[in-house]
Coordinates of C-alpha atoms in Angstrom, one line a residue:
X1 CA 103.6 -5.7 -41.9
X2 CA 104.5 -9.3 -42.5
X3 CA 104.5 -12.4 -40.6
X4 CA 108.0 -14.2 -40.0
X5 CA 108.6 -17.0 -37.5
X6 CA 105.2 -16.3 -35.9
X7 CA 106.1 -12.8 -35.0
X8 CA 105.1 -9.5 -36.6
X9 CA 107.8 -7.6 -38.4
X10 CA 107.6 -3.9 -39.6
X11 CA 108.2 -3.3 -43.3
X12 CA 108.4 0.0 -45.3
X13 CA 105.2 2.2 -45.1
X14 CA 102.6 1.3 -47.6
X15 CA 100.0 3.6 -49.0
X16 CA 96.7 2.9 -47.5
X17 CA 95.1 1.9 -50.8
X18 CA 97.5 -1.1 -51.0
X19 CA 96.2 -2.5 -47.8
X20 CA 93.5 -5.0 -48.4
X21 CA 91.2 -6.7 -46.1
X22 CA 92.5 -10.2 -47.0
X23 CA 94.8 -12.2 -44.7
X24 CA 97.5 -14.5 -45.7
X25 CA 98.5 -17.7 -44.0
X26 CA 102.1 -18.3 -44.8
X27 CA 102.0 -21.9 -44.1
X28 CA 100.4 -22.6 -47.4
X29 CA 100.5 -19.2 -49.3
X30 CA 96.7 -19.2 -49.7
X31 CA 94.4 -16.2 -48.8
X32 CA 92.4 -17.0 -45.7
X33 CA 90.7 -15.3 -42.8
X34 CA 93.0 -17.1 -40.2
X35 CA 95.6 -14.9 -38.5
X36 CA 97.0 -14.5 -35.2
X37 CA 95.4 -12.2 -32.6
X38 CA 98.0 -9.5 -33.0
X39 CA 96.8 -9.0 -36.6
X40 CA 93.3 -8.4 -35.4
X41 CA 94.3 -4.7 -34.8
X42 CA 96.3 -3.8 -37.7
X43 CA 98.7 -0.8 -37.4
X44 CA 99.4 1.4 -40.3
X45 CA 103.1 2.4 -40.0
X46 CA 103.4 6.2 -40.8
X47 CA 106.4 7.8 -42.2
X48 CA 107.1 9.5 -39.0
X49 CA 107.1 6.3 -37.0
X50 CA 103.9 6.7 -35.2
X51 CA 101.5 3.9 -35.1
X52 CA 97.8 4.6 -35.4
X53 CA 95.2 1.9 -35.3
X54 CA 93.4 1.1 -38.6
X55 CA 90.3 -0.9 -38.0
X56 CA 89.4 -2.3 -41.5
X57 CA 85.7 -2.0 -42.2
X58 CA 85.4 -5.5 -43.4
X59 CA 86.9 -6.9 -40.3
X60 CA 85.3 -4.5 -37.6
X61 CA 82.0 -6.3 -37.4
X62 CA 83.3 -9.8 -37.1
X63 CA 86.4 -9.1 -34.8
X64 CA 85.1 -6.5 -32.3
X65 CA 81.9 -6.2 -30.2
X66 CA 79.3 -3.8 -31.4
X67 CA 78.2 -2.6 -28.0
X68 CA 81.2 -0.2 -27.4
X69 CA 82.8 -2.4 -24.8
X70 CA 86.6 -2.3 -24.2
X71 CA 89.2 -4.7 -22.6
X72 CA 91.0 -4.0 -19.4
X73 CA 93.6 -1.8 -21.3
X74 CA 90.9 0.4 -22.8
X75 CA 91.2 -1.1 -26.3
X76 CA 88.1 -2.2 -28.3
X77 CA 87.0 -5.6 -27.0
X78 CA 87.6 -8.5 -29.5
X79 CA 85.0 -11.3 -29.6
X80 CA 87.5 -14.1 -29.6
X81 CA 89.6 -13.1 -26.6
X82 CA 87.1 -11.4 -24.2
X83 CA 83.8 -11.9 -22.8
X84 CA 81.2 -14.7 -23.5
X85 CA 81.0 -17.8 -21.3
X86 CA 84.8 -17.9 -20.7
X87 CA 84.6 -14.8 -18.6
X88 CA 81.3 -15.6 -17.1
X89 CA 82.4 -18.8 -15.5
X90 CA 84.6 -16.7 -13.2
X91 CA 81.7 -14.2 -12.5
X92 CA 79.4 -17.1 -11.8
X93 CA 82.0 -18.6 -9.4
X94 CA 82.4 -15.3 -7.6
X95 CA 78.6 -15.0 -7.2
X96 CA 78.3 -18.6 -5.8
X97 CA 80.9 -17.9 -3.2
X98 CA 79.5 -14.5 -2.3
X99 CA 76.0 -15.8 -2.0
X100 CA 77.2 -18.6 0.2
X101 CA 78.8 -16.0 2.4
X102 CA 75.7 -13.9 2.5
X103 CA 73.2 -16.7 3.2
X104 CA 75.5 -18.1 5.6
X105 CA 74.8 -15.1 7.8
X106 CA 71.2 -14.2 6.6
X107 CA 69.6 -17.7 6.8
X108 CA 70.1 -18.3 10.4
X109 CA 70.3 -14.8 11.5
X110 CA 67.0 -14.8 13.3
X111 CA 68.1 -17.8 15.5
X112 CA 71.3 -16.0 16.4
X113 CA 69.4 -12.9 17.5
X114 CA 67.0 -15.0 19.6
X115 CA 69.6 -17.4 21.2
X116 CA 72.6 -15.2 21.6
X117 CA 71.3 -11.6 21.8
X118 CA 68.0 -12.8 23.6
X119 CA 65.6 -11.0 21.3
X120 CA 61.9 -11.9 21.1
X121 CA 60.1 -13.3 18.1
X122 CA 58.8 -9.9 16.8
X123 CA 62.0 -8.0 17.6
X124 CA 64.3 -10.6 15.9
X125 CA 62.1 -10.8 12.9
X126 CA 61.8 -7.0 12.5
X127 CA 65.7 -6.7 12.8
X128 CA 66.4 -9.4 10.2
X129 CA 63.9 -7.8 7.8
X130 CA 65.2 -4.3 8.3
X131 CA 68.8 -5.5 7.8
X132 CA 67.8 -7.5 4.6
X133 CA 66.2 -4.3 3.4
X134 CA 69.3 -2.3 4.0
X135 CA 71.4 -4.9 2.0
X136 CA 69.3 -4.0 -1.0
X137 CA 68.9 -0.3 -0.4
X138 CA 72.7 0.2 -0.4
X139 CA 72.6 -1.1 -4.0
X140 CA 71.8 2.4 -5.1
X141 CA 75.2 3.5 -3.7
X142 CA 77.1 0.9 -5.8
X143 CA 75.1 1.5 -8.9
X144 CA 75.6 5.2 -8.9
X145 CA 79.3 4.9 -8.3
X146 CA 79.6 2.2 -11.1
X147 CA 77.6 4.1 -13.7
X148 CA 79.0 7.6 -13.0
X149 CA 82.7 7.2 -12.0
X150 CA 84.4 3.9 -11.2
X151 CA 82.8 1.5 -13.6
X152 CA 81.4 -1.9 -12.5
X153 CA 84.8 -3.7 -12.1
X154 CA 86.3 -1.2 -9.7
X155 CA 83.0 -0.8 -7.7
X156 CA 82.9 -4.7 -7.2
X157 CA 86.5 -4.5 -6.0
X158 CA 86.1 -1.8 -3.4
X159 CA 82.7 -3.0 -1.9
X160 CA 84.0 -6.5 -1.8
X161 CA 86.8 -5.4 0.5
X162 CA 84.2 -3.7 2.9
X163 CA 82.1 -6.9 2.8
X164 CA 85.1 -9.0 3.9
X165 CA 85.9 -6.7 6.7
X166 CA 82.3 -6.8 7.9
X167 CA 82.3 -10.7 7.8
X168 CA 85.6 -10.6 9.8
X169 CA 84.1 -8.3 12.4
X170 CA 81.0 -10.6 12.8
X171 CA 83.3 -13.6 13.3
X172 CA 85.3 -11.8 16.0
X173 CA 81.9 -10.7 17.7
X174 CA 80.9 -14.3 18.0
X175 CA 84.3 -15.5 19.3
X176 CA 85.2 -13.2 22.1
X177 CA 83.1 -13.7 25.4
X178 CA 83.3 -10.1 26.3
X179 CA 81.4 -9.2 23.1
X180 CA 78.4 -11.4 23.9
X181 CA 75.8 -11.2 26.7
X182 CA 75.8 -14.0 29.4
X183 CA 73.7 -17.0 28.8
X184 CA 70.1 -17.1 30.1
X185 CA 69.3 -18.6 33.6
X186 CA 66.2 -20.3 33.2
X187 CA 63.7 -17.6 31.9
X188 CA 66.0 -14.7 32.9
X189 CA 68.0 -13.5 29.9
X190 CA 70.4 -10.6 30.4
X191 CA 70.2 -7.8 27.9
X192 CA 73.3 -7.3 25.7
X193 CA 75.4 -4.1 26.5
X194 CA 75.8 -1.2 24.1
X195 CA 79.4 -2.6 23.2
X196 CA 78.1 -6.1 22.6
X197 CA 75.1 -4.8 20.4
X198 CA 77.3 -2.1 18.7
X199 CA 80.2 -4.5 17.7
X200 CA 77.7 -7.1 16.2
X201 CA 75.6 -4.7 14.4
X202 CA 78.5 -2.7 13.0
X203 CA 79.8 -5.9 11.4
X204 CA 76.3 -6.8 10.1
X205 CA 75.8 -3.4 8.5
X206 CA 79.2 -3.3 6.9
X207 CA 78.1 -6.6 5.4
X208 CA 74.9 -4.8 4.2
X209 CA 77.0 -2.0 2.5
X210 CA 79.4 -4.4 0.8
X211 CA 76.8 -6.9 -0.5
X212 CA 74.6 -4.0 -1.7
X213 CA 77.5 -2.2 -3.4
X214 CA 78.4 -5.2 -5.4
X215 CA 74.9 -6.7 -6.0
X216 CA 73.7 -4.6 -8.9
X217 CA 77.1 -4.6 -10.5
X218 CA 77.9 -8.3 -10.6
X219 CA 74.8 -9.3 -12.6
X220 CA 75.0 -6.4 -15.0
X221 CA 78.9 -6.8 -15.4
X222 CA 78.2 -10.5 -16.3
X223 CA 75.6 -9.6 -18.8
X224 CA 78.0 -7.1 -20.3
X225 CA 80.2 -10.0 -21.3
X226 CA 77.6 -10.8 -24.1
X227 CA 77.2 -8.3 -27.0
X228 CA 73.5 -7.6 -27.2
X229 CA 74.0 -6.2 -30.8
X230 CA 74.7 -9.8 -31.9
X231 CA 71.7 -12.1 -32.1
X232 CA 73.7 -15.2 -31.0
X233 CA 75.3 -13.6 -27.9
X234 CA 71.9 -11.9 -27.0
X235 CA 70.3 -15.3 -26.6
X236 CA 73.3 -16.4 -24.4
X237 CA 72.8 -13.3 -22.3
X238 CA 69.3 -14.3 -21.5
X239 CA 70.6 -17.7 -20.5
X240 CA 73.2 -16.1 -18.3
X241 CA 70.6 -14.5 -16.0
X242 CA 69.1 -18.1 -15.5
X243 CA 72.5 -19.6 -14.5
X244 CA 73.5 -16.7 -12.5
X245 CA 70.5 -17.2 -10.3
X246 CA 71.2 -20.9 -10.4
X247 CA 74.6 -20.2 -8.8
X248 CA 73.0 -17.9 -6.2
X249 CA 70.9 -20.8 -5.1
X250 CA 73.8 -23.3 -5.1
X251 CA 75.2 -20.8 -2.4
X252 CA 72.0 -20.6 -0.7
X253 CA 71.6 -24.4 -0.6
X254 CA 75.0 -25.0 0.9
X255 CA 74.4 -22.2 3.5
X256 CA 70.9 -23.7 4.4
X257 CA 72.3 -27.2 5.0
X258 CA 75.9 -27.5 5.8
X259 CA 76.5 -23.9 7.4
X260 CA 73.3 -23.8 9.3
X261 CA 73.9 -27.3 10.7
X262 CA 77.5 -26.2 11.7
X263 CA 76.1 -23.0 13.4
X264 CA 73.4 -25.0 15.3
X265 CA 75.8 -27.9 16.3
X266 CA 79.4 -26.8 16.1
X267 CA 79.1 -23.2 17.1
X268 CA 78.7 -19.7 15.8
X269 CA 82.4 -18.9 15.6
X270 CA 83.1 -21.5 12.9
X271 CA 79.7 -20.9 11.4
X272 CA 80.6 -17.3 10.8
X273 CA 84.3 -18.0 9.8
X274 CA 83.4 -20.3 6.9
X275 CA 81.3 -17.5 5.2
X276 CA 84.4 -15.1 5.6
X277 CA 86.7 -17.7 3.9
X278 CA 84.2 -18.1 1.0
X279 CA 84.1 -14.3 0.6
X280 CA 87.9 -14.3 0.2
X281 CA 87.4 -17.0 -2.5
X282 CA 84.8 -14.9 -4.4
X283 CA 87.3 -12.0 -4.4
X284 CA 90.2 -14.3 -5.7
X285 CA 87.8 -15.7 -8.5
X286 CA 86.7 -12.3 -9.6
X287 CA 90.2 -10.9 -10.1
X288 CA 91.7 -14.0 -11.7
X289 CA 89.9 -13.3 -15.0
X290 CA 90.5 -9.6 -15.3
X291 CA 92.2 -10.0 -18.7
X292 CA 89.1 -11.7 -20.1
X293 CA 86.4 -9.2 -19.3
X294 CA 84.7 -6.7 -21.4
X295 CA 84.1 -3.3 -19.8
X296 CA 81.5 -0.7 -20.5
X297 CA 82.9 2.9 -19.8
X298 CA 81.0 4.9 -17.1
X299 CA 78.9 7.6 -18.8
X300 CA 78.7 10.1 -16.0
X301 CA 76.1 10.6 -13.3
X302 CA 72.7 9.2 -14.4
X303 CA 71.1 11.3 -11.7
X304 CA 72.6 14.5 -13.2
X305 CA 71.4 13.7 -16.6
X306 CA 67.8 13.1 -15.4
X307 CA 67.8 16.3 -13.5
X308 CA 69.2 18.2 -16.6
X309 CA 66.2 16.9 -18.6
X310 CA 63.7 18.0 -16.1
X311 CA 65.3 21.5 -15.7
X312 CA 65.7 22.0 -19.5
X313 CA 62.1 20.9 -20.1
X314 CA 60.7 23.4 -17.6
X315 CA 62.8 26.2 -18.8
X316 CA 61.2 25.7 -22.3
X317 CA 57.7 25.0 -21.0
X318 CA 56.3 27.9 -23.1
X319 CA 57.9 26.8 -26.4
X320 CA 55.8 24.7 -28.9
X321 CA 57.2 21.4 -29.9
X322 CA 58.0 20.9 -33.6
X323 CA 55.7 18.8 -35.7
X324 CA 58.8 17.0 -37.0
X325 CA 60.7 15.1 -34.3
X326 CA 63.8 15.1 -36.4
X327 CA 64.1 18.8 -35.6
X328 CA 64.9 17.9 -32.0
X329 CA 68.5 18.1 -30.9
X330 CA 70.7 15.0 -31.3
X331 CA 74.5 14.6 -32.1
X332 CA 75.6 13.1 -35.3
X333 CA 77.2 9.7 -35.7
X334 CA 76.3 6.2 -34.4
X335 CA 77.1 6.9 -30.8
X336 CA 75.3 9.3 -28.5
X337 CA 76.8 12.2 -26.6
X338 CA 76.8 9.9 -23.4
X339 CA 79.9 7.9 -22.9
X340 CA 79.4 4.2 -23.7
X341 CA 75.8 4.6 -24.8
X342 CA 74.1 4.0 -28.0
X343 CA 71.4 6.4 -29.4
X344 CA 67.7 5.8 -28.5
X345 CA 64.9 6.3 -30.9
X346 CA 62.5 9.1 -30.3
X347 CA 59.1 8.0 -28.7
X348 CA 55.9 10.0 -28.7
X349 CA 55.1 9.5 -25.0
X350 CA 55.6 12.1 -22.2
X351 CA 55.9 14.9 -24.9
X352 CA 56.6 17.5 -22.3
X353 CA 60.1 16.1 -21.7
X354 CA 60.8 16.5 -25.4
X355 CA 60.9 20.2 -24.8
X356 CA 64.4 19.7 -23.3
X357 CA 65.6 18.9 -26.8
X358 CA 64.1 21.9 -28.5
X359 CA 66.8 24.0 -30.2
X360 CA 65.7 27.5 -29.3
X361 CA 66.9 30.6 -30.8
X362 CA 69.3 31.1 -27.9
X363 CA 70.5 27.6 -28.4
X364 CA 71.2 28.1 -32.1
X365 CA 73.4 31.1 -31.5
X366 CA 75.7 29.3 -29.1
X367 CA 77.5 26.0 -28.9
X368 CA 74.8 23.3 -28.6
X369 CA 76.8 21.3 -26.1
X370 CA 77.8 24.2 -23.9
X371 CA 74.9 24.1 -21.3
X372 CA 73.2 20.7 -20.8
X373 CA 71.0 22.3 -18.4
X374 CA 69.3 24.2 -21.3
X375 CA 69.5 21.7 -24.2
X376 CA 69.5 17.9 -24.0
X377 CA 69.8 15.3 -26.7
X378 CA 67.0 13.1 -27.7
X379 CA 68.8 10.0 -26.2
X380 CA 69.1 11.8 -22.9
X381 CA 65.4 12.6 -22.9
X382 CA 64.6 9.0 -23.8
X383 CA 66.6 7.8 -20.8
X384 CA 64.3 9.6 -18.5
X385 CA 61.2 8.4 -20.4
X386 CA 62.4 4.8 -20.0
X387 CA 62.7 5.2 -16.3
X388 CA 59.2 6.7 -16.1
X389 CA 57.7 3.9 -18.3
X390 CA 59.4 1.2 -16.1
X391 CA 58.2 2.8 -12.7
X392 CA 54.7 1.2 -12.6
X393 CA 56.3 -2.2 -13.2
X394 CA 58.9 -1.5 -10.6
X395 CA 56.1 -0.5 -8.1
X396 CA 54.0 -3.7 -8.6
X397 CA 57.0 -5.9 -7.7
X398 CA 57.3 -4.5 -4.3
X399 CA 54.5 -6.6 -2.9
X400 CA 56.3 -9.7 -4.4
X401 CA 59.4 -8.7 -2.4
X402 CA 57.3 -8.2 0.8
X403 CA 56.0 -11.7 0.4
X404 CA 59.5 -13.2 0.3
X405 CA 60.5 -11.1 3.2
X406 CA 58.5 -13.5 5.3
X407 CA 61.3 -16.1 5.3
X408 CA 62.0 -15.3 9.0
X409 CA 58.4 -15.8 9.8
X410 CA 58.6 -19.2 8.0
X411 CA 61.6 -20.1 10.3
X412 CA 59.6 -19.2 13.4
X413 CA 56.7 -21.2 12.2
X414 CA 59.1 -24.2 11.7
X415 CA 60.3 -23.7 15.3
X416 CA 56.9 -24.8 16.7
X417 CA 56.6 -27.8 14.5
X418 CA 58.0 -31.3 15.2
X419 CA 61.6 -31.1 13.9
X420 CA 62.4 -34.7 14.5
X421 CA 62.7 -36.9 11.3
X422 CA 63.9 -40.3 12.6
X423 CA 66.8 -39.7 14.9
X424 CA 67.7 -36.5 13.3
X425 CA 66.5 -33.0 14.4
X426 CA 66.1 -30.6 11.3
X427 CA 67.0 -26.9 12.1
X428 CA 64.0 -24.8 10.9
X429 CA 66.2 -22.6 8.8
X430 CA 67.6 -25.5 6.9
X431 CA 64.3 -26.0 5.0
X432 CA 65.5 -23.1 2.8
X433 CA 67.3 -26.1 1.1
X434 CA 63.9 -27.0 -0.6
X435 CA 63.6 -23.3 -1.9
X436 CA 67.0 -23.7 -3.3
X437 CA 66.4 -27.1 -4.8
X438 CA 63.2 -25.9 -6.3
X439 CA 64.9 -22.9 -7.9
X440 CA 67.6 -25.0 -9.4
X441 CA 65.2 -27.6 -10.7
X442 CA 62.9 -24.9 -12.2
X443 CA 65.9 -22.9 -13.8
X444 CA 66.9 -26.1 -15.7
X445 CA 63.3 -26.9 -16.7
X446 CA 62.8 -23.2 -17.7
X447 CA 66.0 -22.8 -19.7
X448 CA 66.1 -26.3 -21.4
X449 CA 62.4 -27.2 -21.8
X450 CA 60.0 -24.3 -21.4
X451 CA 61.9 -21.8 -23.5
X452 CA 62.2 -24.1 -26.5
X453 CA 58.5 -24.9 -26.3
X454 CA 57.4 -21.3 -25.8
X455 CA 59.7 -20.2 -28.6
X456 CA 57.7 -22.3 -31.1
X457 CA 54.4 -20.5 -30.2
X458 CA 55.5 -17.0 -29.4
X459 CA 58.4 -16.6 -32.0
X460 CA 60.3 -14.9 -29.3
X461 CA 64.1 -15.6 -28.9
X462 CA 63.6 -16.0 -25.2
X463 CA 60.2 -17.8 -25.4
X464 CA 58.4 -15.6 -23.0
X465 CA 58.7 -11.8 -22.7
X466 CA 60.1 -10.7 -19.3
X467 CA 56.7 -9.3 -18.3
X468 CA 55.0 -12.5 -19.1
X469 CA 57.6 -14.3 -17.0
X470 CA 57.3 -12.0 -14.0
X471 CA 53.5 -12.3 -14.0
X472 CA 53.6 -16.0 -13.8
X473 CA 55.9 -15.7 -10.7
X474 CA 53.3 -13.2 -9.1
X475 CA 50.6 -16.0 -9.3
X476 CA 53.0 -18.5 -7.7
X477 CA 53.7 -16.1 -4.9
X478 CA 50.1 -16.1 -4.0
X479 CA 50.1 -19.9 -4.0
X480 CA 53.1 -19.7 -1.6
X481 CA 51.1 -17.7 1.0
X482 CA 48.0 -19.9 0.7
X483 CA 50.2 -23.0 1.3
X484 CA 51.7 -21.4 4.4
X485 CA 48.3 -20.4 5.7
X486 CA 46.9 -24.0 5.2
X487 CA 49.9 -25.4 7.2
X488 CA 49.3 -23.0 10.0
X489 CA 45.6 -23.9 10.1
X490 CA 46.3 -27.5 10.5
X491 CA 49.1 -26.7 13.1
X492 CA 46.7 -24.8 15.2
X493 CA 44.0 -27.3 15.0
X494 CA 46.4 -29.9 16.4
X495 CA 47.6 -27.5 19.1
X496 CA 44.0 -27.2 20.2
X497 CA 43.2 -30.9 20.0
X498 CA 46.4 -31.7 22.1
X499 CA 45.6 -28.9 24.6
X500 CA 48.8 -27.1 23.8
X501 CA 47.3 -23.6 23.1
X502 CA 48.8 -22.0 26.3
X503 CA 52.0 -24.1 26.0
X504 CA 55.0 -22.5 24.2
X505 CA 56.1 -25.8 22.7
X506 CA 56.2 -27.5 19.3
X507 CA 53.1 -29.4 18.2
X508 CA 53.2 -33.0 17.0
X509 CA 53.1 -32.1 13.3
X510 CA 56.1 -32.7 11.1
X511 CA 58.2 -29.7 10.0
X512 CA 58.2 -31.4 6.5
X513 CA 54.8 -30.0 5.9
X514 CA 56.5 -26.7 5.2
X515 CA 58.2 -28.1 2.1
X516 CA 55.6 -27.1 -0.4
X517 CA 55.5 -23.4 0.6
X518 CA 59.3 -23.4 0.1
X519 CA 59.1 -25.1 -3.2
X520 CA 56.3 -22.7 -4.4
X521 CA 58.4 -19.8 -3.3
X522 CA 61.5 -21.1 -5.3
X523 CA 59.4 -21.6 -8.4
X524 CA 58.0 -18.0 -8.0
X525 CA 61.5 -16.7 -7.8
X526 CA 62.6 -18.3 -11.0
X527 CA 59.8 -16.6 -12.9
X528 CA 59.5 -13.1 -11.2
X529 CA 62.9 -12.5 -9.6
X530 CA 65.0 -13.6 -12.6
X531 CA 62.6 -12.0 -15.1
X532 CA 62.8 -8.8 -13.2
X533 CA 66.5 -8.6 -13.3
X534 CA 66.6 -9.5 -17.1
X535 CA 63.7 -6.9 -17.7
X536 CA 65.5 -4.0 -15.9
X537 CA 68.9 -4.8 -17.5
X538 CA 67.4 -5.2 -21.0
X539 CA 65.3 -2.1 -20.9
X540 CA 67.8 0.1 -19.2
X541 CA 69.6 2.7 -21.2
X542 CA 73.3 1.6 -21.9
X543 CA 74.8 4.0 -19.4
X544 CA 72.2 3.3 -16.7
X545 CA 72.3 -0.6 -16.5
X546 CA 73.8 -0.7 -12.9
X547 CA 71.3 1.9 -11.7
X548 CA 68.3 0.0 -13.2
X549 CA 69.6 -3.3 -11.8
X550 CA 69.8 -1.5 -8.4
X551 CA 66.2 -0.2 -8.9
X552 CA 65.1 -3.8 -9.4
X553 CA 66.9 -4.8 -6.2
X554 CA 65.6 -1.8 -4.3
X555 CA 62.0 -3.4 -4.5
X556 CA 63.4 -5.9 -2.1
X557 CA 64.3 -3.1 0.3
X558 CA 61.0 -1.4 0.0
X559 CA 59.3 -4.8 0.2
X560 CA 61.2 -5.7 3.3
X561 CA 60.4 -2.3 5.0
X562 CA 56.8 -2.6 3.9
X563 CA 56.8 -6.2 5.4
X564 CA 58.3 -4.8 8.7
X565 CA 55.6 -2.1 8.7
X566 CA 52.7 -4.7 8.1
X567 CA 54.2 -6.8 10.9
X568 CA 54.2 -3.8 13.3
X569 CA 50.7 -2.7 12.4
X570 CA 49.4 -6.3 12.6
X571 CA 51.0 -6.6 16.2
X572 CA 49.5 -3.2 17.2
X573 CA 46.0 -3.8 15.8
X574 CA 45.6 -7.4 17.0
X575 CA 46.9 -6.9 20.4
X576 CA 44.2 -4.2 21.3
X577 CA 42.2 -5.1 24.4
X578 CA 44.8 -7.4 25.8
X579 CA 44.6 -10.0 23.1
X580 CA 47.6 -12.2 22.3
X581 CA 47.6 -11.0 18.7
X582 CA 48.4 -12.8 15.5
X583 CA 52.1 -13.2 16.1
X584 CA 52.8 -13.6 19.9
X585 CA 55.9 -15.1 21.3
X586 CA 53.8 -18.2 21.8
X587 CA 52.6 -18.9 18.3
X588 CA 50.1 -21.5 19.6
X589 CA 48.1 -18.6 21.1
X590 CA 48.2 -16.6 18.0
X591 CA 46.8 -16.7 14.4
X592 CA 49.8 -16.6 12.1
X593 CA 47.4 -18.2 9.5
X594 CA 45.5 -14.9 9.3
X595 CA 48.7 -13.1 8.5
X596 CA 49.5 -15.4 5.6
X597 CA 45.9 -14.9 4.2
X598 CA 46.4 -11.2 4.6
X599 CA 49.6 -11.3 2.4
X600 CA 47.9 -13.6 -0.1
X601 CA 45.0 -11.2 -0.5
X602 CA 47.3 -8.2 -0.9
X603 CA 49.3 -10.1 -3.5
X604 CA 46.2 -10.9 -5.5
X605 CA 45.2 -7.2 -5.7
X606 CA 48.8 -6.4 -6.8
X607 CA 48.6 -9.0 -9.5
X608 CA 45.5 -7.3 -11.0
X609 CA 47.4 -4.0 -11.0
X610 CA 50.5 -5.5 -12.6
X611 CA 48.5 -7.0 -15.4
X612 CA 47.2 -3.6 -16.3
X613 CA 50.7 -2.0 -16.2
X614 CA 52.2 -4.9 -18.2
X615 CA 49.6 -4.6 -20.9
X616 CA 50.3 -0.8 -21.4
X617 CA 54.1 -1.1 -21.3
X618 CA 56.1 -0.2 -24.5
X619 CA 59.6 -1.7 -25.0
X620 CA 62.6 0.6 -25.9
X621 CA 64.1 0.9 -29.4
X622 CA 67.7 1.4 -29.8

């Protein structure tokens, strides 16, 4: 093929030995490596007119990604035309808009449940925590569909549509008088009807399904835009997680200020309509860059592969493992038998699972790949080993999530503080602004200051290991609870001094005293939450990345449910004998400080367990 007038023109077929790896720039006639993009995928013209792609070895490494990613048309992805930050800008824009929509509902939800649906403090807090937990539980649905069948791109497309419908339903629920209970008359508040509750919670849980379905896919799809087989792009991938979380908090910040203020002052209809519009913008941003994305092919059901290893290992429980691990079954070539996945090196841990890869006499007589329920590859076995190794780390992050599920309790604490700053009343939920500001400041400090400094001492590309980063955040989560407890101690002291114990009113103590606990919470998120997502993505097998991202997010679910259980137990145990309890409707009669001390103590014990698990963890080898 030759270049003429900027276009590729076919010539007579050439023998393959005459095709060299040099390129020629016809502008000056000198050999160079500059050529238009069409030449990046050379075609050898056969005598019968068929065209077969010929990827020249000298060009393959530099032109194409090394992680097996493809473009939207299924062709090998080029480094120059796909992925990297050019594609991630659109993904980050999508996440910013989507998070604004989510937090536009979640941040002030406890207020809506109390004011519009007439729920009490405990019932409203429990409903919010349960819904937030469901938002993260449904991540498993999206992750399994993405890794098994649809791929991340189409999974995001489907669940974004469900998300948008749920937001629209919530807006309709708030706009029609027939779908809301009558206003309170003094202390008498009518209960909402089944239709009113049903309409609101149907929209709310459609949002939970939609946001859960896309949540594990967006972060891992963004990380897929960087080739982790390339050292330069691998560093950018680590930076991506920081800025991904930055965009999350930009959305949260706008929600906690502008949208919360609109909901409290201009009404809930427009307060719910704005998140709906931003979700539409998120969908538009995502699809606008489709031609730039890199795609990882779905590798089949990860759940099925895990079950196959377990079944095959138990079938061969009586067979001795060979002394030489190279005798275990593995396919030839660079790639594994799993679509879109590289091979994993054999490890000596959990040797019983290796029995699934033993080639028995029965296997030797048949086609090795005929029955994966009897014989699995080493890579497939190592996938399960990775999940088993990650489990203790996963379990110890549940308490961290339980601590951060207390956001609704923070809001309730703010409701009984003095909300006036000058002539302006601060909505308690808007203090999440300081959480978002803290996150954004700490992300910039971490990415631009701490990592370069830590890199000099540790020699690591990313400065800190993911496990070290998560541990720092766990310490900061304890500080968060201690800060909240100290504020509550002071608030109750003022309530006693002013004789307000039996009055369900705010005490003369500024709500701004809550700022430190929100700032500590933001710093803890930067270390633990981002480190957690990066850890589970980086350690996940190639074909399980959405699933492992979902497992990281499911800790929020389990933590939320655990927090709900703790709240219920605290309420039950502390109200025995007719006592008001720690968290009554009138917080001036309660002891919310004791609840915060309890969470701090649980977090400290969890930190000790985490340190033990982290010290024993072994990172994967590809």
